Amino acid sequence: MRPRLEERVKEEWVPEKVCLKKIADLCEANKTVDGKLGSPVKGQKGKRSSHEQRVAFHEDIIVAIIGTVFKQQPEKPSILLELSEDNPMVPVVPKQKYISDKDYILMEDETTRVRLVALPGCGLVVDEIVNGLVCAVKGKPTIDGKFEVADVIWATPKPAPELKLKLPMEIEMIFVSGLMLGEPGSEESVFVDLLFQYLEGLAGSLKEQSCEIAHQTRVFFLGNSLWRRSNLLAESFSDDLIKNAKTLDSLLDDLSKTMEVFIMPGKNDPCETMMPQPAIHKCIMPKSSRRKSFHSLTNPTRLSMGFPAGQKLDMILNSGENVVDALRNSSLTCPLEMSRRILQWGHLCPTSPDTLPLYPGCSEDFFIINGTLPHIFAVGNQSKFDVIEWNLTKIVSVPEFSKTYSAVVLTKDLEFIELNFRAMLK
């Protein structure tokens, strides 16, 4: 992400004669007049050095630095703090938000770190950002060893290329998330049956069966397709999971006879929970996996869908855990706004591995948005359907089916509409 930011710094700030510096280039050893170490500046230590450092104060200097934002959050869960001898072993109460008025931010590069002080209107708001972001900031050192931020540049990819043509008449796509198949004590099974009957052309009006349903040639299941007990040690857990997986496999097998089926895992599905989640193994879906029209995807995933007219529709799909976790670390409450910020930041899971488990040993950052922004950014398992457009990207929140009984249809005009199955029964 640094090369992308360096290029943008040259484009936007070099005309203002802003020099790009490493943080260590702005630092000096924090020593008193007699040569002894003075009071250290907390959190600022040079690379391979035991000497505390501080940013040197220069009245007229305006520089740019690039690094990773570290957000200090006292309310953030810490296993070391929970197991500390100074704390009694009490049940941990889950928190809705990990933010407080004690939060502050630092920037860290490969040399050292410095505390940031955001000026009003600079675009860097402590409560609205999350830990782990990579950005460039412009400003000047302060007399107390901090860095005063006047402007910020995010590693935002370039906008998606504009789609000049509509999708072919025979193409429509439908997005479903949060089926939670097998959840006890709910009326969901009725609506799941209705959903699959509708997709197979066995439900709906004659017009829908002959015209609309025939056009839905691709369906995407965005995580949490299976229900899972919270108590994983329950004796019937394995039996329930096997039964629900067989039911889902049969449903998807029938569906893949008439259309392309894409499925990705969520936190409740029988799959590794650390991000990025691998595709659901074919042994869990033995019937469906035999068909070429069935596709098991990673979470998150990026797809380039080809169409007969030679068009390419670029999509990023995810089950929504990254958005939910980012909201916990921010004052923002709107999933769509957080999804927009994630695209703006250029990173799909900035809070991994801090508060969102990350699979170890990845050779490169799987979550960086390379190239351009996608045409569609679909976020699954949300509380309601909504859609916005930003930088030629349509951001859609796909509602959790087990609670809303709704799916989302992408029409040939590239418009998203909600399809509510509860309303069909009225």
Short mmCIF file of C-alpha atoms in Angstrom, two decimals:
data_model
loop_
_atom_site.label_atom_id
_atom_site.label_comp_id
_atom_site.label_asym_id
_atom_site.label_seq_id
_atom_site.Cartn_x
_atom_site.Cartn_y
_atom_site.Cartn_z
CA MET A 1 0.00 0.00 0.00
CA ARG A 2 2.97 2.32 0.52
CA PRO A 3 3.76 2.68 -3.24
CA ARG A 4 0.14 3.67 -3.86
CA LEU A 5 0.31 6.30 -1.11
CA GLU A 6 3.68 7.63 -2.27
CA GLU A 7 2.23 8.15 -5.74
CA ARG A 8 -0.77 10.02 -4.34
CA VAL A 9 1.43 12.16 -2.08
CA LYS A 10 3.44 13.24 -5.13
CA GLU A 11 0.25 14.06 -7.02
CA GLU A 12 -1.51 16.01 -4.27
CA TRP A 13 1.12 17.41 -1.91
CA VAL A 14 4.37 17.83 -3.85
CA PRO A 15 3.14 21.05 -5.53
CA GLU A 16 2.92 22.42 -1.99
CA LYS A 17 6.61 21.50 -1.47
CA VAL A 18 5.82 18.88 1.15
CA CYS A 19 8.71 16.49 1.81
CA LEU A 20 8.00 12.81 2.43
CA LYS A 21 9.91 11.64 5.51
CA LYS A 22 10.33 8.56 7.69
CA ILE A 23 9.24 9.12 11.27
CA ALA A 24 12.78 8.46 12.52
CA ASP A 25 14.05 11.34 10.35
CA LEU A 26 11.98 13.69 12.49
CA CYS A 27 13.20 12.26 15.79
CA GLU A 28 16.02 13.19 18.09
CA ALA A 29 17.26 11.51 21.27
CA ASN A 30 15.40 12.93 24.25
CA LYS A 31 18.38 14.06 26.31
CA THR A 32 18.87 16.80 28.89
CA VAL A 33 21.61 19.42 28.81
CA ASP A 34 23.98 17.28 30.92
CA GLY A 35 23.69 14.39 28.45
CA LYS A 36 21.49 12.14 30.58
CA LEU A 37 18.27 10.73 29.29
CA GLY A 38 15.35 12.95 30.12
CA SER A 39 11.74 11.94 30.66
CA PRO A 40 10.82 9.54 27.85
CA VAL A 41 7.98 10.09 25.44
CA LYS A 42 5.76 7.05 25.92
CA GLY A 43 5.64 4.65 22.98
CA GLN A 44 8.41 6.27 20.91
CA LYS A 45 11.52 4.10 20.71
CA GLY A 46 13.97 3.95 17.84
CA LYS A 47 14.59 0.80 15.85
CA ARG A 48 17.22 -1.43 17.50
CA SER A 49 17.81 1.25 20.13
CA SER A 50 17.35 1.43 23.88
CA HIS A 51 17.11 5.23 23.75
CA GLU A 52 13.69 6.79 23.92
CA GLN A 53 13.07 9.24 21.07
CA ARG A 54 10.85 12.21 20.45
CA VAL A 55 9.88 14.15 17.38
CA ALA A 56 12.09 17.22 17.03
CA PHE A 57 10.26 20.55 17.00
CA HIS A 58 10.77 22.81 13.99
CA GLU A 59 8.51 25.80 13.72
CA ASP A 60 8.17 26.09 9.95
CA ILE A 61 8.60 22.50 8.76
CA ILE A 62 5.68 20.84 6.91
CA VAL A 63 6.24 17.18 6.08
CA ALA A 64 4.33 14.05 5.11
CA ILE A 65 4.77 10.65 6.73
CA ILE A 66 3.36 7.25 5.76
CA GLY A 67 2.63 4.50 8.23
CA THR A 68 0.13 2.28 10.00
CA VAL A 69 -2.36 3.81 12.39
CA PHE A 70 -2.35 2.29 15.85
CA LYS A 71 -5.44 3.18 17.87
CA GLN A 72 -4.92 2.86 21.60
CA GLN A 73 -8.22 1.63 23.07
CA PRO A 74 -8.42 0.84 26.82
CA GLU A 75 -11.86 -0.75 26.30
CA LYS A 76 -10.60 -3.21 23.71
CA PRO A 77 -10.60 -6.88 24.84
CA SER A 78 -7.21 -8.15 25.99
CA ILE A 79 -6.59 -11.76 26.99
CA LEU A 80 -3.45 -10.70 28.88
CA LEU A 81 -5.46 -8.19 30.89
CA GLU A 82 -8.20 -10.73 31.62
CA LEU A 83 -5.69 -13.27 32.94
CA SER A 84 -3.64 -10.75 34.89
CA GLU A 85 -3.14 -11.47 38.60
CA ASP A 86 -4.28 -7.95 39.35
CA ASN A 87 -7.74 -8.67 37.99
CA PRO A 88 -10.21 -11.08 39.60
CA MET A 89 -11.54 -13.89 37.44
CA VAL A 90 -15.03 -12.59 36.72
CA PRO A 91 -17.26 -13.38 33.74
CA VAL A 92 -16.42 -11.20 30.75
CA VAL A 93 -19.42 -9.14 29.64
CA PRO A 94 -19.45 -8.70 25.84
CA LYS A 95 -19.19 -5.05 24.81
CA GLN A 96 -21.12 -3.46 21.99
CA LYS A 97 -18.37 -0.87 21.42
CA TYR A 98 -14.65 -0.87 22.18
CA ILE A 99 -14.26 2.92 22.11
CA SER A 100 -14.02 5.54 24.86
CA ASP A 101 -12.97 9.15 25.37
CA LYS A 102 -9.52 7.86 26.42
CA ASP A 103 -8.67 6.61 22.92
CA TYR A 104 -5.79 8.16 21.01
CA ILE A 105 -3.89 7.33 17.84
CA LEU A 106 -0.27 6.82 16.89
CA MET A 107 1.40 6.30 13.53
CA GLU A 108 4.05 3.64 13.13
CA ASP A 109 6.43 2.86 10.29
CA GLU A 110 9.41 0.50 10.06
CA THR A 111 11.57 2.92 12.09
CA THR A 112 9.52 4.16 15.05
CA ARG A 113 6.16 5.63 16.06
CA VAL A 114 4.71 9.02 16.93
CA ARG A 115 1.48 10.17 18.52
CA LEU A 116 -0.88 12.03 16.19
CA VAL A 117 -2.90 15.11 17.06
CA ALA A 118 -5.69 15.64 14.52
CA LEU A 119 -6.67 19.21 13.71
CA PRO A 120 -10.37 19.93 13.06
CA GLY A 121 -11.35 19.23 9.46
CA CYS A 122 -8.21 17.26 8.62
CA GLY A 123 -10.17 14.09 7.82
CA LEU A 124 -8.73 12.06 10.69
CA VAL A 125 -11.33 11.58 13.44
CA VAL A 126 -10.24 9.33 16.30
CA ASP A 127 -13.72 7.94 17.02
CA GLU A 128 -14.47 7.14 13.37
CA ILE A 129 -11.33 5.25 12.36
CA VAL A 130 -10.16 1.78 13.39
CA ASN A 131 -6.84 0.21 14.23
CA GLY A 132 -4.54 -1.04 11.47
CA LEU A 133 -5.17 1.51 8.71
CA VAL A 134 -2.36 2.56 6.38
CA CYS A 135 -2.37 6.21 5.34
CA ALA A 136 -0.27 9.31 4.68
CA VAL A 137 -0.59 12.37 6.91
CA LYS A 138 0.64 15.90 6.33
CA GLY A 139 1.52 18.23 9.17
CA LYS A 140 4.28 19.34 11.48
CA PRO A 141 5.90 18.24 14.74
CA THR A 142 4.75 19.97 17.92
CA ILE A 143 6.89 21.24 20.76
CA ASP A 144 5.77 18.37 23.02
CA GLY A 145 6.99 15.67 20.63
CA LYS A 146 3.74 14.87 18.82
CA PHE A 147 2.73 15.24 15.18
CA GLU A 148 -0.01 17.70 14.28
CA VAL A 149 -2.08 16.42 11.34
CA ALA A 150 -3.47 18.95 8.87
CA ASP A 151 -4.51 16.55 6.09
CA VAL A 152 -4.70 12.82 5.39
CA ILE A 153 -4.59 10.63 2.28
CA TRP A 154 -6.04 7.11 2.36
CA ALA A 155 -4.91 4.25 0.14
CA THR A 156 -8.13 4.43 -1.86
CA PRO A 157 -8.04 2.48 -5.14
CA LYS A 158 -9.07 4.21 -8.34
CA PRO A 159 -12.80 4.15 -9.21
CA ALA A 160 -14.19 1.16 -11.05
CA PRO A 161 -14.40 1.49 -14.84
CA GLU A 162 -17.84 2.64 -15.84
CA LEU A 163 -20.20 0.01 -17.22
CA LYS A 164 -21.58 1.45 -20.43
CA LEU A 165 -23.95 -1.40 -21.24
CA LYS A 166 -26.68 -3.12 -19.30
CA LEU A 167 -26.58 -6.80 -18.47
CA PRO A 168 -28.06 -9.13 -21.08
CA MET A 169 -31.83 -9.52 -20.90
CA GLU A 170 -31.59 -13.13 -19.74
CA ILE A 171 -29.24 -12.34 -16.82
CA GLU A 172 -30.29 -11.50 -13.29
CA MET A 173 -28.59 -12.36 -10.01
CA ILE A 174 -29.91 -12.89 -6.51
CA PHE A 175 -28.05 -12.53 -3.19
CA VAL A 176 -29.01 -14.36 0.02
CA SER A 177 -27.31 -14.38 3.42
CA GLY A 178 -27.96 -15.78 6.87
CA LEU A 179 -30.19 -18.72 5.95
CA MET A 180 -29.37 -20.31 9.35
CA LEU A 181 -30.83 -23.59 8.11
CA GLY A 182 -31.94 -25.82 10.99
CA GLU A 183 -32.47 -23.09 13.57
CA PRO A 184 -35.01 -24.45 16.09
CA GLY A 185 -38.08 -22.62 17.35
CA SER A 186 -38.59 -20.45 14.29
CA GLU A 187 -40.87 -20.35 11.28
CA GLU A 188 -37.88 -19.90 9.01
CA SER A 189 -38.16 -23.35 7.37
CA VAL A 190 -41.36 -22.27 5.63
CA PHE A 191 -39.63 -19.28 4.06
CA VAL A 192 -36.50 -21.27 3.16
CA ASP A 193 -38.72 -23.71 1.25
CA LEU A 194 -40.48 -20.79 -0.41
CA LEU A 195 -37.13 -19.23 -1.37
CA PHE A 196 -35.86 -22.37 -3.09
CA GLN A 197 -39.22 -23.04 -4.75
CA TYR A 198 -39.16 -19.49 -6.08
CA LEU A 199 -35.61 -19.89 -7.41
CA GLU A 200 -36.54 -23.17 -9.11
CA GLY A 201 -39.59 -21.58 -10.73
CA LEU A 202 -42.13 -23.47 -8.62
CA ALA A 203 -43.53 -20.45 -6.77
CA GLY A 204 -44.71 -16.98 -7.65
CA SER A 205 -47.16 -15.76 -10.25
CA LEU A 206 -47.27 -17.11 -13.81
CA LYS A 207 -45.59 -13.92 -15.02
CA GLU A 208 -42.79 -14.31 -12.48
CA GLN A 209 -42.27 -17.96 -13.38
CA SER A 210 -42.18 -17.36 -17.13
CA CYS A 211 -40.32 -14.03 -17.22
CA GLU A 212 -38.57 -12.94 -14.05
CA ILE A 213 -37.47 -16.20 -12.41
CA ALA A 214 -36.12 -17.57 -15.69
CA HIS A 215 -33.68 -14.65 -15.80
CA GLN A 216 -32.16 -15.37 -12.38
CA THR A 217 -29.23 -17.44 -13.57
CA ARG A 218 -26.84 -16.88 -10.66
CA VAL A 219 -27.45 -17.02 -6.92
CA PHE A 220 -24.97 -16.08 -4.18
CA PHE A 221 -25.17 -17.26 -0.56
CA LEU A 222 -23.11 -14.87 1.57
CA GLY A 223 -22.35 -16.84 4.73
CA ASN A 224 -24.15 -18.28 7.77
CA SER A 225 -26.13 -20.73 5.68
CA LEU A 226 -26.22 -23.25 8.55
CA TRP A 227 -27.38 -22.79 12.14
CA ARG A 228 -24.92 -23.69 14.88
CA ARG A 229 -25.41 -24.14 18.61
CA SER A 230 -23.64 -21.66 20.86
CA ASN A 231 -22.66 -24.60 23.07
CA LEU A 232 -20.24 -26.52 20.85
CA LEU A 233 -19.88 -29.27 23.46
CA ALA A 234 -23.53 -30.31 23.28
CA GLU A 235 -23.94 -34.01 22.51
CA SER A 236 -26.34 -33.42 19.66
CA PHE A 237 -24.18 -30.74 18.03
CA SER A 238 -22.56 -33.07 15.49
CA ASP A 239 -25.85 -34.77 14.64
CA ASP A 240 -27.59 -31.43 14.09
CA LEU A 241 -24.76 -30.12 11.93
CA ILE A 242 -24.62 -33.23 9.76
CA LYS A 243 -28.39 -33.24 9.29
CA ASN A 244 -28.51 -29.53 8.39
CA ALA A 245 -25.54 -29.85 6.02
CA LYS A 246 -27.21 -32.74 4.18
CA THR A 247 -30.42 -30.74 3.83
CA LEU A 248 -28.57 -27.72 2.45
CA ASP A 249 -26.54 -29.91 0.09
CA SER A 250 -29.72 -31.42 -1.37
CA LEU A 251 -31.31 -27.99 -1.82
CA LEU A 252 -28.23 -26.57 -3.54
CA ASP A 253 -27.86 -29.68 -5.70
CA ASP A 254 -31.39 -29.25 -7.05
CA LEU A 255 -30.82 -25.54 -7.54
CA SER A 256 -27.53 -25.99 -9.40
CA LYS A 257 -29.36 -28.01 -12.06
CA THR A 258 -30.96 -24.82 -13.36
CA MET A 259 -28.54 -22.00 -12.43
CA GLU A 260 -25.05 -21.22 -11.18
CA VAL A 261 -24.74 -21.38 -7.38
CA PHE A 262 -22.05 -19.58 -5.37
CA ILE A 263 -21.65 -20.09 -1.62
CA MET A 264 -19.18 -18.66 0.89
CA PRO A 265 -18.79 -19.48 4.60
CA GLY A 266 -19.68 -17.31 7.58
CA LYS A 267 -18.82 -17.51 11.26
CA ASN A 268 -21.57 -20.13 11.89
CA ASP A 269 -20.70 -22.44 9.02
CA PRO A 270 -18.57 -25.63 9.35
CA CYS A 271 -15.36 -23.95 8.30
CA GLU A 272 -12.26 -22.32 9.78
CA THR A 273 -13.46 -19.13 11.51
CA MET A 274 -10.22 -17.15 11.13
CA MET A 275 -10.12 -14.68 8.26
CA PRO A 276 -9.82 -15.17 5.35
CA GLN A 277 -12.13 -18.14 5.62
CA PRO A 278 -11.38 -20.93 3.13
CA ALA A 279 -14.08 -22.26 0.86
CA ILE A 280 -16.48 -24.80 2.35
CA HIS A 281 -14.97 -28.22 1.72
CA LYS A 282 -16.58 -30.42 -0.90
CA CYS A 283 -17.00 -33.25 1.63
CA ILE A 284 -19.64 -31.11 3.36
CA MET A 285 -21.47 -30.57 0.05
CA PRO A 286 -20.79 -33.88 -1.78
CA LYS A 287 -23.82 -33.74 -4.10
CA SER A 288 -23.52 -30.10 -5.10
CA SER A 289 -19.75 -30.24 -5.55
CA ARG A 290 -20.11 -32.69 -8.43
CA ARG A 291 -21.68 -30.02 -10.63
CA LYS A 292 -19.73 -27.46 -12.63
CA SER A 293 -22.43 -24.90 -11.87
CA PHE A 294 -21.65 -25.06 -8.12
CA HIS A 295 -18.88 -22.80 -6.80
CA SER A 296 -17.53 -22.70 -3.24
CA LEU A 297 -15.87 -19.35 -2.47
CA THR A 298 -13.53 -17.96 0.16
CA ASN A 299 -14.68 -15.23 2.54
CA PRO A 300 -14.09 -12.52 1.43
CA THR A 301 -13.77 -13.08 -2.30
CA ARG A 302 -13.44 -11.03 -5.48
CA LEU A 303 -15.11 -12.19 -8.68
CA SER A 304 -15.04 -10.95 -12.23
CA MET A 305 -18.24 -12.16 -13.84
CA GLY A 306 -18.18 -12.49 -17.61
CA PHE A 307 -21.26 -12.10 -19.80
CA PRO A 308 -22.02 -12.99 -23.43
CA ALA A 309 -21.64 -9.39 -24.62
CA GLY A 310 -18.02 -9.35 -23.45
CA GLN A 311 -18.75 -7.30 -20.35
CA LYS A 312 -17.02 -7.85 -17.02
CA LEU A 313 -18.79 -7.21 -13.74
CA ASP A 314 -16.29 -6.89 -10.88
CA MET A 315 -17.64 -7.80 -7.43
CA ILE A 316 -16.28 -8.10 -3.89
CA LEU A 317 -18.43 -10.30 -1.65
CA ASN A 318 -18.16 -10.92 2.08
CA SER A 319 -20.31 -12.30 4.88
CA GLY A 320 -20.19 -9.09 6.94
CA GLU A 321 -17.98 -10.03 9.92
CA ASN A 322 -15.39 -7.41 8.91
CA VAL A 323 -18.00 -4.65 8.89
CA VAL A 324 -19.53 -5.70 12.21
CA ASP A 325 -16.12 -5.83 13.89
CA ALA A 326 -15.08 -2.46 12.46
CA LEU A 327 -18.30 -0.92 13.82
CA ARG A 328 -17.37 -2.15 17.32
CA ASN A 329 -14.12 -0.18 17.07
CA SER A 330 -15.74 3.01 15.80
CA SER A 331 -18.45 5.47 16.72
CA LEU A 332 -20.13 4.82 13.37
CA THR A 333 -23.39 2.87 13.54
CA CYS A 334 -24.39 2.52 9.87
CA PRO A 335 -23.08 -0.66 8.17
CA LEU A 336 -23.27 0.97 4.74
CA GLU A 337 -21.18 3.94 5.86
CA MET A 338 -18.60 1.60 7.40
CA SER A 339 -18.57 -0.42 4.16
CA ARG A 340 -17.87 2.80 2.27
CA ARG A 341 -15.04 3.63 4.68
CA ILE A 342 -13.54 0.16 4.15
CA LEU A 343 -13.40 0.82 0.41
CA GLN A 344 -11.95 4.27 1.06
CA TRP A 345 -9.27 2.79 3.33
CA GLY A 346 -8.40 0.19 0.67
CA HIS A 347 -8.42 -2.73 3.11
CA LEU A 348 -11.23 -5.24 3.67
CA CYS A 349 -10.33 -6.30 7.24
CA PRO A 350 -8.31 -3.55 8.92
CA THR A 351 -9.11 -4.82 12.44
CA SER A 352 -7.47 -8.23 11.79
CA PRO A 353 -5.76 -9.69 13.75
CA ASP A 354 -6.47 -7.18 16.52
CA THR A 355 -10.13 -7.96 17.26
CA LEU A 356 -10.97 -10.16 14.26
CA PRO A 357 -9.12 -13.52 14.16
CA LEU A 358 -6.63 -13.78 11.30
CA TYR A 359 -5.28 -16.98 9.77
CA PRO A 360 -1.51 -17.05 10.44
CA GLY A 361 1.16 -17.55 7.84
CA CYS A 362 -0.31 -15.64 4.89
CA SER A 363 2.51 -14.72 2.50
CA GLU A 364 0.83 -11.44 1.59
CA ASP A 365 -2.02 -9.30 2.80
CA PHE A 366 -5.10 -11.00 1.36
CA PHE A 367 -7.35 -8.07 2.23
CA ILE A 368 -5.72 -5.22 0.29
CA ILE A 369 -7.99 -3.98 -2.50
CA ASN A 370 -5.67 -4.05 -5.51
CA GLY A 371 -6.34 -2.50 -8.89
CA THR A 372 -9.57 -0.52 -9.00
CA LEU A 373 -12.64 -0.47 -6.83
CA PRO A 374 -15.26 -3.12 -7.71
CA HIS A 375 -18.53 -2.38 -9.46
CA ILE A 376 -20.38 -4.09 -6.58
CA PHE A 377 -19.47 -4.47 -2.91
CA ALA A 378 -21.97 -6.84 -1.26
CA VAL A 379 -21.99 -7.21 2.53
CA GLY A 380 -24.00 -10.10 3.96
CA ASN A 381 -25.85 -10.75 7.23
CA GLN A 382 -27.04 -7.22 7.90
CA SER A 383 -30.15 -6.11 9.77
CA LYS A 384 -31.85 -4.61 6.72
CA PHE A 385 -31.54 -4.04 2.99
CA ASP A 386 -29.97 -0.81 1.81
CA VAL A 387 -27.81 0.38 -1.06
CA ILE A 388 -25.66 3.42 -1.85
CA GLU A 389 -23.33 4.34 -4.71
CA TRP A 390 -19.83 5.74 -4.15
CA ASN A 391 -17.07 6.23 -6.74
CA LEU A 392 -19.03 4.18 -9.30
CA THR A 393 -19.31 1.30 -6.79
CA LYS A 394 -22.70 0.07 -5.62
CA ILE A 395 -22.51 -0.90 -1.94
CA VAL A 396 -25.36 -3.18 -0.88
CA SER A 397 -26.20 -4.62 2.52
CA VAL A 398 -27.83 -8.03 2.12
CA PRO A 399 -30.29 -8.68 4.99
CA GLU A 400 -30.08 -11.74 7.20
CA PHE A 401 -32.70 -14.10 5.78
CA SER A 402 -33.47 -15.86 9.08
CA LYS A 403 -34.69 -12.56 10.57
CA THR A 404 -35.98 -10.56 7.62
CA TYR A 405 -37.01 -13.33 5.15
CA SER A 406 -35.60 -11.13 2.40
CA ALA A 407 -33.20 -11.63 -0.49
CA VAL A 408 -31.73 -9.06 -2.89
CA VAL A 409 -32.06 -9.15 -6.68
CA LEU A 410 -29.67 -7.43 -9.09
CA THR A 411 -31.66 -6.60 -12.22
CA LYS A 412 -30.40 -6.26 -15.78
CA ASP A 413 -30.38 -2.48 -15.22
CA LEU A 414 -27.83 -2.97 -12.41
CA GLU A 415 -30.39 -1.92 -9.82
CA PHE A 416 -30.84 -3.71 -6.51
CA ILE A 417 -34.34 -4.52 -5.26
CA GLU A 418 -35.45 -6.32 -2.11
CA LEU A 419 -37.43 -9.54 -2.44
CA ASN A 420 -39.43 -10.20 0.74
CA PHE A 421 -40.94 -13.67 1.09
CA ARG A 422 -43.12 -12.83 4.08
CA ALA A 423 -44.97 -10.35 1.88
CA MET A 424 -45.55 -13.10 -0.70
CA LEU A 425 -47.67 -15.07 1.77
CA LYS A 426 -49.98 -12.14 2.49
#
